[in-house]
């Protein structure tokens, strides 16, 4: 029995309560354990990747109950890849949080961080629809805690919006699951796939409702227009390192769409015909457009990055919503790029905001301005999809994959025009942030007149950064982007194999439903 | 009976949603709890309705049982929504205390204490 | 040297100046220079082979699936351009060392310069159009940095952004064009594409591909109407202008057209697009140049004009024209770079670039005058300099070109353009260097140090030598480059200073004479010119960009105005629409299930439930009342669960209900008691419609589901069958919770735990902020009750405490077989403790129970996890349960199940979470003085307290 599969879920689930119980008053111990746990998670993720690399599908039957009656965790190429992506990102973020001292601006940062990881990793690994809901809730509630970490009036108010909107989403999730169960009588994804395929014709209506409601739930996570409204305020007001971690959360939505609508409601399934791609592709195009327009129009750095995150989700969903193996290959490559690039940009944004505030108005030069400017330039290149970083490759892949779609001209036009808008917006922001600062006309801004009542004043909540450490993860993410570009070939081979596995779900279903090993 | 339950779900949903669309945090929270009642009933009813058939196995006699699975799911859902309610209440309260304003909308150039 | 290395060297080298600048400016310059020199040598090592007509290539698979590969090749064309880029680059580096002042960060400058150089070399060496695109965009980016190098100057920043916007957009258009082209040709390798002329020109996609690619080329090479960015890029330091606008960046577009010439040229479309654009640009640039007073602006527009000239030659599509184009590329690079440098020298020496403030410099700066003079004459096309030769060839070609049926139009216009270029070239000499010496120079100019005049001197030497001995010096490279462009192997190239009385000669005489005349009439002409209305490109561009920015800002901020209520409304509308579509587009059969009977009791229950819900809506402004009402609703829900054979749900619902109501009450204590009326009627209507829609949707859906059987048998049959055998419990729901789906429960208690610590964290941060002060001086909404802790209640709760705990224990243990379980037990225990808080007061209760809530939560989760992992020791998966029965004496048979241990974890987590949450809330309420050690005492200050509060 291969226990590796559950390790990435259990480890944080044990470390977090330990932190809460034993060392909640020892800042440094918390940091040590948190980092150690993330490092361990990375090792585990590598093991899992090694196991999934050759296309074998691992199944873990919790409670030793056979699927579909118990809950199963499933490890395939896709989940292995997403797990590793998450743990890599987590390492960068936790190091930055420590380096910038963000983790000391409120209580329980590290515990919540671990729980958040547990939720995300669980969502990637589970093979049971309702269990997916549970992990969604775990990662959501942890994200609520992280989002308002450090407090402050505006952040808390944004937090309320974030929570309420997502609670609507959770209710919808339950309704969708209830509908699916009530029609098919099962919750296991593989079993769902089987039963949906052999469903009698007269029950399609209800099943279609269930299927599309589920899609909407995931679309909320993936910030698809017009369900993206929760994102800008939440990401822009969250602590930037947390927003960087959220870069993977929106990918959970993308993952779930890709998983559910290749495995259960496959593209060529008659029952759910015309429910998925038909509106998802236009919505994705609009998302991309809205995102890039937001970049150009942003008054504040946090929002600028938030909108560029929306834009990159749009590009990702364009690729996903084509539902062809080639497009999925591109999508999976783009997922990696988009996660690292968005996260990096949020961290850079934090570096800037900590030095001069987030408003896009000229202020005198900031300390280490040159270094930060260089990082911003790199991040902007990545997000705008300019060479030499992976964004360019990803964009080419997506455009290339769209070639066989009948929407090809629309897709190309939107992608190219939005890139231009993003470039102009980024250039504008960068020039204001880093160049105008040297203009002799620029004076230091007046101190803000109304002080925020929510801002912490107690001494023990003052940030305690580790000097220098903050830059390490940012450079690490940049290195990851460079590596992703240079090693595009190997990366593509993996994502290609993954896509192939996704679009041939028979293997997955067999392995899950007929207990392997016995 | 089905009709009654369905209509109850409908009305609970409607009232919940209506309150969720209000502009102050407290009614929104109330609306969310109403909505969660509705959702729980919904989820519960997906196992179909049955009277006097609790899924408690009778060792001594053959008996019919209602579908236990949705009940288990609803239990989980109840607990989770309880946790969520607790959190949203606290966040909303802190937001109100920090901003001196319990508006849910952040259309806030006018916002603070408008 | 390998092409990879040549292309990579500048990029790798870019590190050195950035680092070595600490060792001084000479070190930085030297390192940069040697990197460039190395690359140049490497290039020249390949030259012999290329001149022999071979093609050097180096290939490396990068992204074969996409067709994006690191394939490089070096042919004549590549050699010519790479040579110009590296050679002139070297001179620029030397020049810049002396040009830049101490304040300028020279390390940065050289790094950017090398990045740019690398990008350019990459373009001209690429054998893969996608790779070429990569380098193409890189030039846009690096030139952005170079142009904006003087970041304190607004012109620099704006010029940089304009250049980036224009060239990058061209690059994006080119991406589209290249993808099409590669698709048609079936490969992205240039060497392959070049062999498919017929295929490509026959394809219906030829036109879009050509247009998109040309947009890329035109923007880069500043062809009309994209020419406007180039003059504004002059805000860059002069070395940058000299480099970008003589030899490199702006030539990239020409290079691309030359590169693609074999497959794209030769069609009507190509001729009219390229030749016309080139012609227009040539004339326009020349005319504007004549009336610019800023030296660099004059040179900028002359560059635009000459680029137009070369574009036109390429557009003509004849081989001879292509040869002329190649030759003029060399000549223009030499004299234009020299001119820019001389302009820089003048600027440096006289601290002005305005022709109006200059003149008579030949007395003060003889060296500069000589250099600038020769270069300018060459630009004017005066023999014996190289500019003359290529201009002759141009006019020769123009003379034979037929445009839209007219044989005279094109030659005439060409002469017109040439005439103006003579004029501005001569003006550069006459108005700057000739004339009397002036006495009002900003500073008295003088010839610069050799470091600054030697680089242009080298170029001027070339200008002369090529002019005198074209065959000997230029022929080999021109021929091999021209071969690469035209694709045949014996391009005709025999330039002579004198080849008889040809039409070209007449045209050129006309041009020179006319030009000289025009210069004499400069003043009146200028008056005329200024009288003409001219659109100022920058104004238009700024207007467009500004408008776009404002538009996107208002769009974004209207769309995302922060109104959650609107977001939710959109969410609902969208969901309902999509769901309805999904439903309507499917089929649904008749209902298959018999309905359950409706009894009087159920109707009563229904009325209470629905009634309370509606009342909540009706009276939601009175928040306390609303709380009471949803309490009723919760109670009814729990009753209906009970009625519909779900005892566990009933128990859970009711206990959760109690706790959440307490929570809400405590929170309400700090919030306004009333909700103000602020929704407009229309708004209410909208919300009512939406919510009724949602209600109908949910109700209708569940009705449709309930009245139909499972399409396929539910998996829960298995649970019923195996609950006792496999799970050891008769309460199937509980067995599912702790065994079949124990993992859900594990997640669920974690959610609770998280909720608790979030609440704790929030409380900490709020109490750690200024809010605390306000909480401390808070005045209660209502007069406090006289005795905060009524005797009866205190006694009752203290008596009930042990009973409640007993009940909790009972519920816990029976859970596995009868309704109950860890969760419900946890809540009951929590309520038992909370009762004490409520009755006897916070401080009193806290003193008497020192439960570490964090600890309890942690223990709970850990116990649950540990129980699950226990199974590993039997080699079984997480959460596999084991159970057995013991029959202790005097007691009934008793089951021991690991599931019970797991349930214990649940119990603890729930208990801890609830208590921590409520306690955190209670901490908000703490105020000095409200803590009474003796909760049962009557508060003697009641009356005063009441008065003071009424006083407010």
Short mmCIF file of N, CA and C in Angstrom, two decimals, chain C residues 619-750:
data_model
loop_
_atom_site.label_atom_id
_atom_site.label_comp_id
_atom_site.label_asym_id
_atom_site.label_seq_id
_atom_site.Cartn_x
_atom_site.Cartn_y
_atom_site.Cartn_z
N UNK C 619 -38.98 41.85 8.70
CA UNK C 619 -38.55 42.63 9.88
C UNK C 619 -37.04 42.67 10.02
N UNK C 620 -36.29 42.45 8.92
CA UNK C 620 -34.85 42.28 9.10
C UNK C 620 -34.21 43.56 9.62
N UNK C 621 -34.90 44.71 9.52
CA UNK C 621 -34.26 45.95 10.00
C UNK C 621 -34.08 45.92 11.50
N UNK C 622 -35.03 45.28 12.19
CA UNK C 622 -34.84 45.09 13.63
C UNK C 622 -33.99 43.84 13.81
N UNK C 623 -32.72 44.05 14.05
CA UNK C 623 -31.79 42.93 13.95
C UNK C 623 -32.03 41.88 15.03
N UNK C 624 -32.35 42.34 16.23
CA UNK C 624 -32.58 41.38 17.32
C UNK C 624 -33.74 40.48 16.95
N UNK C 625 -34.82 41.11 16.50
CA UNK C 625 -36.00 40.33 16.11
C UNK C 625 -35.63 39.33 15.02
N UNK C 626 -34.83 39.79 14.06
CA UNK C 626 -34.44 38.90 12.96
C UNK C 626 -33.73 37.67 13.52
N UNK C 627 -32.86 37.90 14.52
CA UNK C 627 -32.15 36.76 15.12
C UNK C 627 -33.13 35.77 15.71
N UNK C 628 -34.06 36.29 16.49
CA UNK C 628 -35.05 35.40 17.11
C UNK C 628 -35.76 34.59 16.04
N UNK C 629 -36.12 35.29 14.95
CA UNK C 629 -36.91 34.63 13.91
C UNK C 629 -36.10 33.53 13.23
N UNK C 630 -34.81 33.80 12.91
CA UNK C 630 -34.11 32.70 12.25
C UNK C 630 -33.88 31.57 13.24
N UNK C 631 -33.86 31.90 14.54
CA UNK C 631 -33.83 30.82 15.52
C UNK C 631 -35.02 29.90 15.31
N UNK C 632 -36.18 30.51 15.15
CA UNK C 632 -37.40 29.71 14.91
C UNK C 632 -37.22 28.88 13.65
N UNK C 633 -36.75 29.53 12.58
CA UNK C 633 -36.59 28.81 11.33
C UNK C 633 -35.67 27.61 11.54
N UNK C 634 -34.53 27.84 12.22
CA UNK C 634 -33.60 26.75 12.44
C UNK C 634 -34.28 25.61 13.19
N UNK C 635 -35.06 25.98 14.17
CA UNK C 635 -35.75 24.95 14.95
C UNK C 635 -36.68 24.13 14.05
N UNK C 636 -37.42 24.83 13.22
CA UNK C 636 -38.33 24.12 12.33
C UNK C 636 -37.56 23.19 11.39
N UNK C 637 -36.43 23.69 10.88
CA UNK C 637 -35.63 22.83 9.99
C UNK C 637 -35.25 21.57 10.73
N UNK C 638 -34.78 21.75 11.96
CA UNK C 638 -34.34 20.56 12.70
C UNK C 638 -35.52 19.63 12.94
N UNK C 639 -36.68 20.19 13.21
CA UNK C 639 -37.86 19.33 13.41
C UNK C 639 -38.18 18.56 12.13
N UNK C 640 -38.08 19.26 11.00
CA UNK C 640 -38.42 18.53 9.77
C UNK C 640 -37.41 17.43 9.52
N UNK C 641 -36.14 17.68 9.83
CA UNK C 641 -35.18 16.58 9.71
C UNK C 641 -35.66 15.40 10.54
N UNK C 642 -36.05 15.70 11.77
CA UNK C 642 -36.46 14.63 12.66
C UNK C 642 -37.65 13.88 12.08
N UNK C 643 -38.60 14.65 11.56
CA UNK C 643 -39.81 14.05 11.02
C UNK C 643 -39.47 13.16 9.83
N UNK C 644 -38.50 13.58 9.05
CA UNK C 644 -38.16 12.84 7.83
C UNK C 644 -37.03 11.84 8.09
N UNK C 645 -37.10 11.22 9.24
CA UNK C 645 -36.20 10.13 9.63
C UNK C 645 -34.72 10.47 9.48
N UNK C 646 -34.34 11.64 10.02
CA UNK C 646 -32.92 11.97 10.10
C UNK C 646 -32.58 12.48 11.49
N UNK C 647 -32.65 11.60 12.51
CA UNK C 647 -32.46 12.06 13.90
C UNK C 647 -31.11 12.73 14.11
N UNK C 648 -30.07 12.18 13.48
CA UNK C 648 -28.74 12.80 13.68
C UNK C 648 -28.75 14.24 13.22
N UNK C 649 -29.33 14.44 12.04
CA UNK C 649 -29.37 15.80 11.51
C UNK C 649 -30.13 16.70 12.47
N UNK C 650 -31.27 16.20 12.97
CA UNK C 650 -32.08 17.01 13.87
C UNK C 650 -31.24 17.46 15.06
N UNK C 651 -30.56 16.48 15.68
CA UNK C 651 -29.74 16.83 16.85
C UNK C 651 -28.67 17.85 16.48
N UNK C 652 -27.96 17.57 15.40
CA UNK C 652 -26.88 18.48 15.02
C UNK C 652 -27.42 19.88 14.75
N UNK C 653 -28.46 19.92 13.92
CA UNK C 653 -29.02 21.21 13.52
C UNK C 653 -29.37 22.03 14.75
N UNK C 654 -30.05 21.38 15.72
CA UNK C 654 -30.53 22.19 16.84
C UNK C 654 -29.36 22.67 17.68
N UNK C 655 -28.35 21.80 17.86
CA UNK C 655 -27.25 22.27 18.73
C UNK C 655 -26.43 23.34 18.00
N UNK C 656 -26.21 23.15 16.70
CA UNK C 656 -25.51 24.19 15.95
C UNK C 656 -26.29 25.49 16.04
N UNK C 657 -27.64 25.33 15.92
CA UNK C 657 -28.50 26.51 15.97
C UNK C 657 -28.22 27.32 17.23
N UNK C 658 -28.25 26.61 18.36
CA UNK C 658 -28.05 27.30 19.64
C UNK C 658 -26.73 28.08 19.61
N UNK C 659 -25.68 27.38 19.22
CA UNK C 659 -24.36 28.02 19.31
C UNK C 659 -24.30 29.21 18.36
N UNK C 660 -24.79 29.03 17.13
CA UNK C 660 -24.62 30.16 16.20
C UNK C 660 -25.46 31.34 16.64
N UNK C 661 -26.65 31.08 17.21
CA UNK C 661 -27.46 32.22 17.66
C UNK C 661 -26.72 32.98 18.77
N UNK C 662 -26.12 32.21 19.69
CA UNK C 662 -25.34 32.88 20.74
C UNK C 662 -24.26 33.75 20.11
N UNK C 663 -23.56 33.16 19.15
CA UNK C 663 -22.49 33.88 18.46
C UNK C 663 -23.01 35.17 17.87
N UNK C 664 -24.12 35.06 17.12
CA UNK C 664 -24.66 36.25 16.46
C UNK C 664 -25.09 37.28 17.50
N UNK C 665 -25.70 36.80 18.59
CA UNK C 665 -26.12 37.74 19.64
C UNK C 665 -24.93 38.52 20.16
N UNK C 666 -23.85 37.78 20.48
CA UNK C 666 -22.66 38.46 21.00
C UNK C 666 -22.16 39.49 20.00
N UNK C 667 -22.16 39.12 18.70
CA UNK C 667 -21.65 40.05 17.69
C UNK C 667 -22.57 41.26 17.62
N UNK C 668 -23.88 40.98 17.61
CA UNK C 668 -24.85 42.07 17.47
C UNK C 668 -24.68 43.09 18.58
N UNK C 669 -24.19 42.60 19.72
CA UNK C 669 -23.98 43.46 20.86
C UNK C 669 -23.12 44.66 20.51
N UNK C 670 -22.25 44.51 19.51
CA UNK C 670 -21.34 45.61 19.17
C UNK C 670 -21.78 46.35 17.92
N UNK C 671 -22.84 45.87 17.29
CA UNK C 671 -23.21 46.46 16.00
C UNK C 671 -24.47 47.29 16.17
N UNK C 672 -24.77 48.13 15.17
CA UNK C 672 -26.02 48.89 15.24
C UNK C 672 -27.20 47.93 15.38
N UNK C 673 -28.20 48.34 16.14
CA UNK C 673 -29.33 47.45 16.39
C UNK C 673 -30.35 47.51 15.26
N UNK C 674 -30.25 48.53 14.45
CA UNK C 674 -31.22 48.71 13.38
C UNK C 674 -30.48 48.76 12.04
N UNK C 675 -31.14 48.26 11.00
CA UNK C 675 -30.60 48.45 9.66
C UNK C 675 -31.35 49.60 9.01
N UNK C 676 -30.63 50.63 8.57
CA UNK C 676 -31.34 51.78 7.98
C UNK C 676 -32.01 51.41 6.67
N UNK C 677 -33.05 52.18 6.32
CA UNK C 677 -33.70 51.97 5.00
C UNK C 677 -32.87 52.74 3.98
N UNK C 678 -32.28 52.06 3.01
CA UNK C 678 -31.51 52.81 2.02
C UNK C 678 -31.70 52.29 0.61
N UNK C 679 -32.43 51.18 0.44
CA UNK C 679 -32.62 50.68 -0.92
C UNK C 679 -33.75 51.44 -1.59
N UNK C 680 -33.50 51.85 -2.82
CA UNK C 680 -34.57 52.48 -3.60
C UNK C 680 -35.60 51.41 -3.98
N UNK C 681 -36.77 51.88 -4.40
CA UNK C 681 -37.83 50.93 -4.75
C UNK C 681 -37.38 50.05 -5.91
N UNK C 682 -36.76 50.68 -6.91
CA UNK C 682 -36.34 49.90 -8.07
C UNK C 682 -35.36 48.82 -7.65
N UNK C 683 -34.45 49.20 -6.78
CA UNK C 683 -33.46 48.25 -6.29
C UNK C 683 -34.16 47.08 -5.60
N UNK C 684 -35.15 47.41 -4.75
CA UNK C 684 -35.87 46.33 -4.05
C UNK C 684 -36.54 45.42 -5.06
N UNK C 685 -37.13 46.05 -6.08
CA UNK C 685 -37.82 45.24 -7.09
C UNK C 685 -36.82 44.28 -7.73
N UNK C 686 -35.67 44.84 -8.15
CA UNK C 686 -34.65 44.00 -8.78
C UNK C 686 -34.32 42.81 -7.88
N UNK C 687 -34.02 43.13 -6.61
CA UNK C 687 -33.62 42.06 -5.70
C UNK C 687 -34.75 41.05 -5.53
N UNK C 688 -35.98 41.57 -5.42
CA UNK C 688 -37.12 40.65 -5.23
C UNK C 688 -37.19 39.71 -6.43
N UNK C 689 -37.11 40.27 -7.63
CA UNK C 689 -37.20 39.42 -8.83
C UNK C 689 -36.11 38.36 -8.79
N UNK C 690 -34.88 38.82 -8.55
CA UNK C 690 -33.75 37.87 -8.54
C UNK C 690 -33.99 36.77 -7.52
N UNK C 691 -34.37 37.18 -6.30
CA UNK C 691 -34.44 36.17 -5.24
C UNK C 691 -35.60 35.22 -5.52
N UNK C 692 -36.71 35.75 -6.06
CA UNK C 692 -37.81 34.84 -6.39
C UNK C 692 -37.36 33.86 -7.48
N UNK C 693 -36.61 34.41 -8.45
CA UNK C 693 -36.08 33.52 -9.48
C UNK C 693 -35.24 32.42 -8.86
N UNK C 694 -34.33 32.81 -7.97
CA UNK C 694 -33.47 31.81 -7.34
C UNK C 694 -34.33 30.80 -6.58
N UNK C 695 -35.33 31.33 -5.85
CA UNK C 695 -36.18 30.43 -5.08
C UNK C 695 -36.88 29.43 -5.98
N UNK C 696 -37.47 29.93 -7.05
CA UNK C 696 -38.14 29.02 -7.97
C UNK C 696 -37.15 27.99 -8.51
N UNK C 697 -35.96 28.48 -8.86
CA UNK C 697 -34.96 27.56 -9.38
C UNK C 697 -34.67 26.45 -8.40
N UNK C 698 -34.27 26.83 -7.18
CA UNK C 698 -33.89 25.81 -6.20
C UNK C 698 -35.08 24.90 -5.90
N UNK C 699 -36.24 25.51 -5.62
CA UNK C 699 -37.41 24.70 -5.27
C UNK C 699 -37.78 23.77 -6.41
N UNK C 700 -37.85 24.33 -7.62
CA UNK C 700 -38.24 23.50 -8.75
C UNK C 700 -37.26 22.36 -8.96
N UNK C 701 -35.97 22.68 -8.85
CA UNK C 701 -34.97 21.64 -9.06
C UNK C 701 -35.15 20.51 -8.07
N UNK C 702 -35.26 20.86 -6.79
CA UNK C 702 -35.34 19.79 -5.80
C UNK C 702 -36.64 19.02 -5.97
N UNK C 703 -37.70 19.72 -6.36
CA UNK C 703 -38.97 19.00 -6.57
C UNK C 703 -38.80 17.98 -7.69
N UNK C 704 -38.21 18.44 -8.78
CA UNK C 704 -38.00 17.53 -9.91
C UNK C 704 -37.16 16.33 -9.47
N UNK C 705 -36.17 16.60 -8.63
CA UNK C 705 -35.29 15.49 -8.21
C UNK C 705 -36.04 14.53 -7.29
N UNK C 706 -36.78 15.11 -6.32
CA UNK C 706 -37.41 14.25 -5.31
C UNK C 706 -38.46 13.35 -5.92
N UNK C 707 -39.10 13.85 -6.98
CA UNK C 707 -40.21 13.06 -7.53
C UNK C 707 -39.72 12.05 -8.56
N UNK C 708 -38.40 11.86 -8.62
CA UNK C 708 -37.88 10.85 -9.54
C UNK C 708 -36.96 9.91 -8.79
N UNK C 709 -36.87 8.68 -9.26
CA UNK C 709 -35.96 7.73 -8.63
C UNK C 709 -34.56 7.96 -9.16
N UNK C 710 -33.59 7.41 -8.42
CA UNK C 710 -32.23 7.40 -8.93
C UNK C 710 -32.23 6.76 -10.30
N UNK C 711 -31.56 7.38 -11.24
CA UNK C 711 -31.45 6.76 -12.57
C UNK C 711 -30.69 5.44 -12.44
N UNK C 712 -29.76 5.40 -11.53
CA UNK C 712 -28.97 4.18 -11.31
C UNK C 712 -28.89 3.97 -9.79
N UNK C 713 -28.79 2.74 -9.33
CA UNK C 713 -28.83 2.48 -7.89
C UNK C 713 -27.76 3.27 -7.15
N UNK C 714 -28.15 3.81 -5.99
CA UNK C 714 -27.21 4.65 -5.24
C UNK C 714 -26.18 3.82 -4.52
N UNK C 715 -24.99 4.38 -4.37
CA UNK C 715 -23.92 3.67 -3.66
C UNK C 715 -24.27 3.49 -2.19
N UNK C 716 -25.29 4.22 -1.70
CA UNK C 716 -25.56 4.14 -0.26
C UNK C 716 -26.13 2.77 0.11
N UNK C 717 -26.63 2.03 -0.87
CA UNK C 717 -27.08 0.66 -0.55
C UNK C 717 -25.92 -0.13 0.04
N UNK C 718 -24.76 0.10 -0.54
CA UNK C 718 -23.56 -0.59 -0.02
C UNK C 718 -23.31 -0.18 1.42
N UNK C 719 -23.48 1.12 1.70
CA UNK C 719 -23.23 1.56 3.07
C UNK C 719 -24.19 0.89 4.03
N UNK C 720 -25.47 0.83 3.67
CA UNK C 720 -26.44 0.16 4.55
C UNK C 720 -26.04 -1.29 4.76
N UNK C 721 -25.60 -1.93 3.70
CA UNK C 721 -25.29 -3.35 3.79
C UNK C 721 -24.05 -3.59 4.64
N UNK C 722 -23.07 -2.68 4.55
CA UNK C 722 -21.79 -2.96 5.21
C UNK C 722 -21.56 -2.20 6.49
N UNK C 723 -22.51 -1.35 6.86
CA UNK C 723 -22.28 -0.52 8.03
C UNK C 723 -21.97 -1.37 9.27
N UNK C 724 -22.76 -2.40 9.47
CA UNK C 724 -22.54 -3.19 10.70
C UNK C 724 -21.39 -4.16 10.49
N UNK C 725 -21.45 -4.89 9.37
CA UNK C 725 -20.40 -5.90 9.11
C UNK C 725 -19.03 -5.24 9.09
N UNK C 726 -18.92 -4.22 8.25
CA UNK C 726 -17.59 -3.65 8.01
C UNK C 726 -17.26 -2.52 8.96
N UNK C 727 -18.28 -1.77 9.39
CA UNK C 727 -18.00 -0.57 10.17
C UNK C 727 -18.28 -0.76 11.65
N UNK C 728 -19.00 -1.82 11.98
CA UNK C 728 -19.23 -2.11 13.38
C UNK C 728 -20.18 -1.16 14.05
N UNK C 729 -21.04 -0.49 13.28
CA UNK C 729 -22.01 0.41 13.89
C UNK C 729 -23.36 0.23 13.23
N UNK C 730 -24.39 0.47 13.99
CA UNK C 730 -25.73 0.32 13.42
C UNK C 730 -26.27 1.68 12.97
N UNK C 731 -25.68 2.77 13.49
CA UNK C 731 -26.09 4.09 13.01
C UNK C 731 -25.32 4.40 11.73
N UNK C 732 -25.98 4.11 10.62
CA UNK C 732 -25.26 4.15 9.34
C UNK C 732 -24.68 5.54 9.09
N UNK C 733 -25.47 6.57 9.41
CA UNK C 733 -24.98 7.94 9.17
C UNK C 733 -23.66 8.15 9.90
N UNK C 734 -23.64 7.74 11.17
CA UNK C 734 -22.41 7.95 11.93
C UNK C 734 -21.28 7.11 11.36
N UNK C 735 -21.59 5.88 10.95
CA UNK C 735 -20.53 5.04 10.38
C UNK C 735 -19.99 5.69 9.10
N UNK C 736 -20.89 6.23 8.30
CA UNK C 736 -20.42 6.92 7.09
C UNK C 736 -19.49 8.06 7.50
N UNK C 737 -19.92 8.80 8.53
CA UNK C 737 -19.15 9.98 8.92
C UNK C 737 -17.77 9.62 9.44
N UNK C 738 -17.68 8.58 10.24
CA UNK C 738 -16.38 8.31 10.87
C UNK C 738 -15.64 7.22 10.13
N UNK C 739 -16.28 6.55 9.17
CA UNK C 739 -15.60 5.42 8.56
C UNK C 739 -15.64 5.48 7.04
N UNK C 740 -16.79 5.26 6.46
CA UNK C 740 -16.84 5.26 4.99
C UNK C 740 -16.28 6.57 4.44
N UNK C 741 -16.78 7.66 4.99
CA UNK C 741 -16.32 8.97 4.51
C UNK C 741 -15.64 9.75 5.63
N UNK C 742 -14.87 9.02 6.45
CA UNK C 742 -14.20 9.67 7.57
C UNK C 742 -13.32 10.82 7.11
N UNK C 743 -12.83 10.72 5.87
CA UNK C 743 -11.90 11.75 5.41
C UNK C 743 -12.61 13.09 5.29
N UNK C 744 -13.88 13.06 4.86
CA UNK C 744 -14.66 14.29 4.85
C UNK C 744 -14.71 14.89 6.25
N UNK C 745 -15.02 14.03 7.21
CA UNK C 745 -15.13 14.52 8.59
C UNK C 745 -13.80 15.10 9.05
N UNK C 746 -12.72 14.44 8.65
CA UNK C 746 -11.39 14.95 9.00
C UNK C 746 -11.25 16.38 8.48
N UNK C 747 -11.60 16.55 7.22
CA UNK C 747 -11.53 17.90 6.65
C UNK C 747 -12.45 18.86 7.39
N UNK C 748 -13.62 18.35 7.76
CA UNK C 748 -14.63 19.20 8.38
C UNK C 748 -14.15 19.73 9.73
N UNK C 749 -13.53 18.85 10.53
CA UNK C 749 -13.08 19.37 11.83
C UNK C 749 -11.92 20.34 11.62
N UNK C 750 -11.16 20.11 10.56
CA UNK C 750 -10.07 21.07 10.29
C UNK C 750 -10.67 22.43 9.95
#
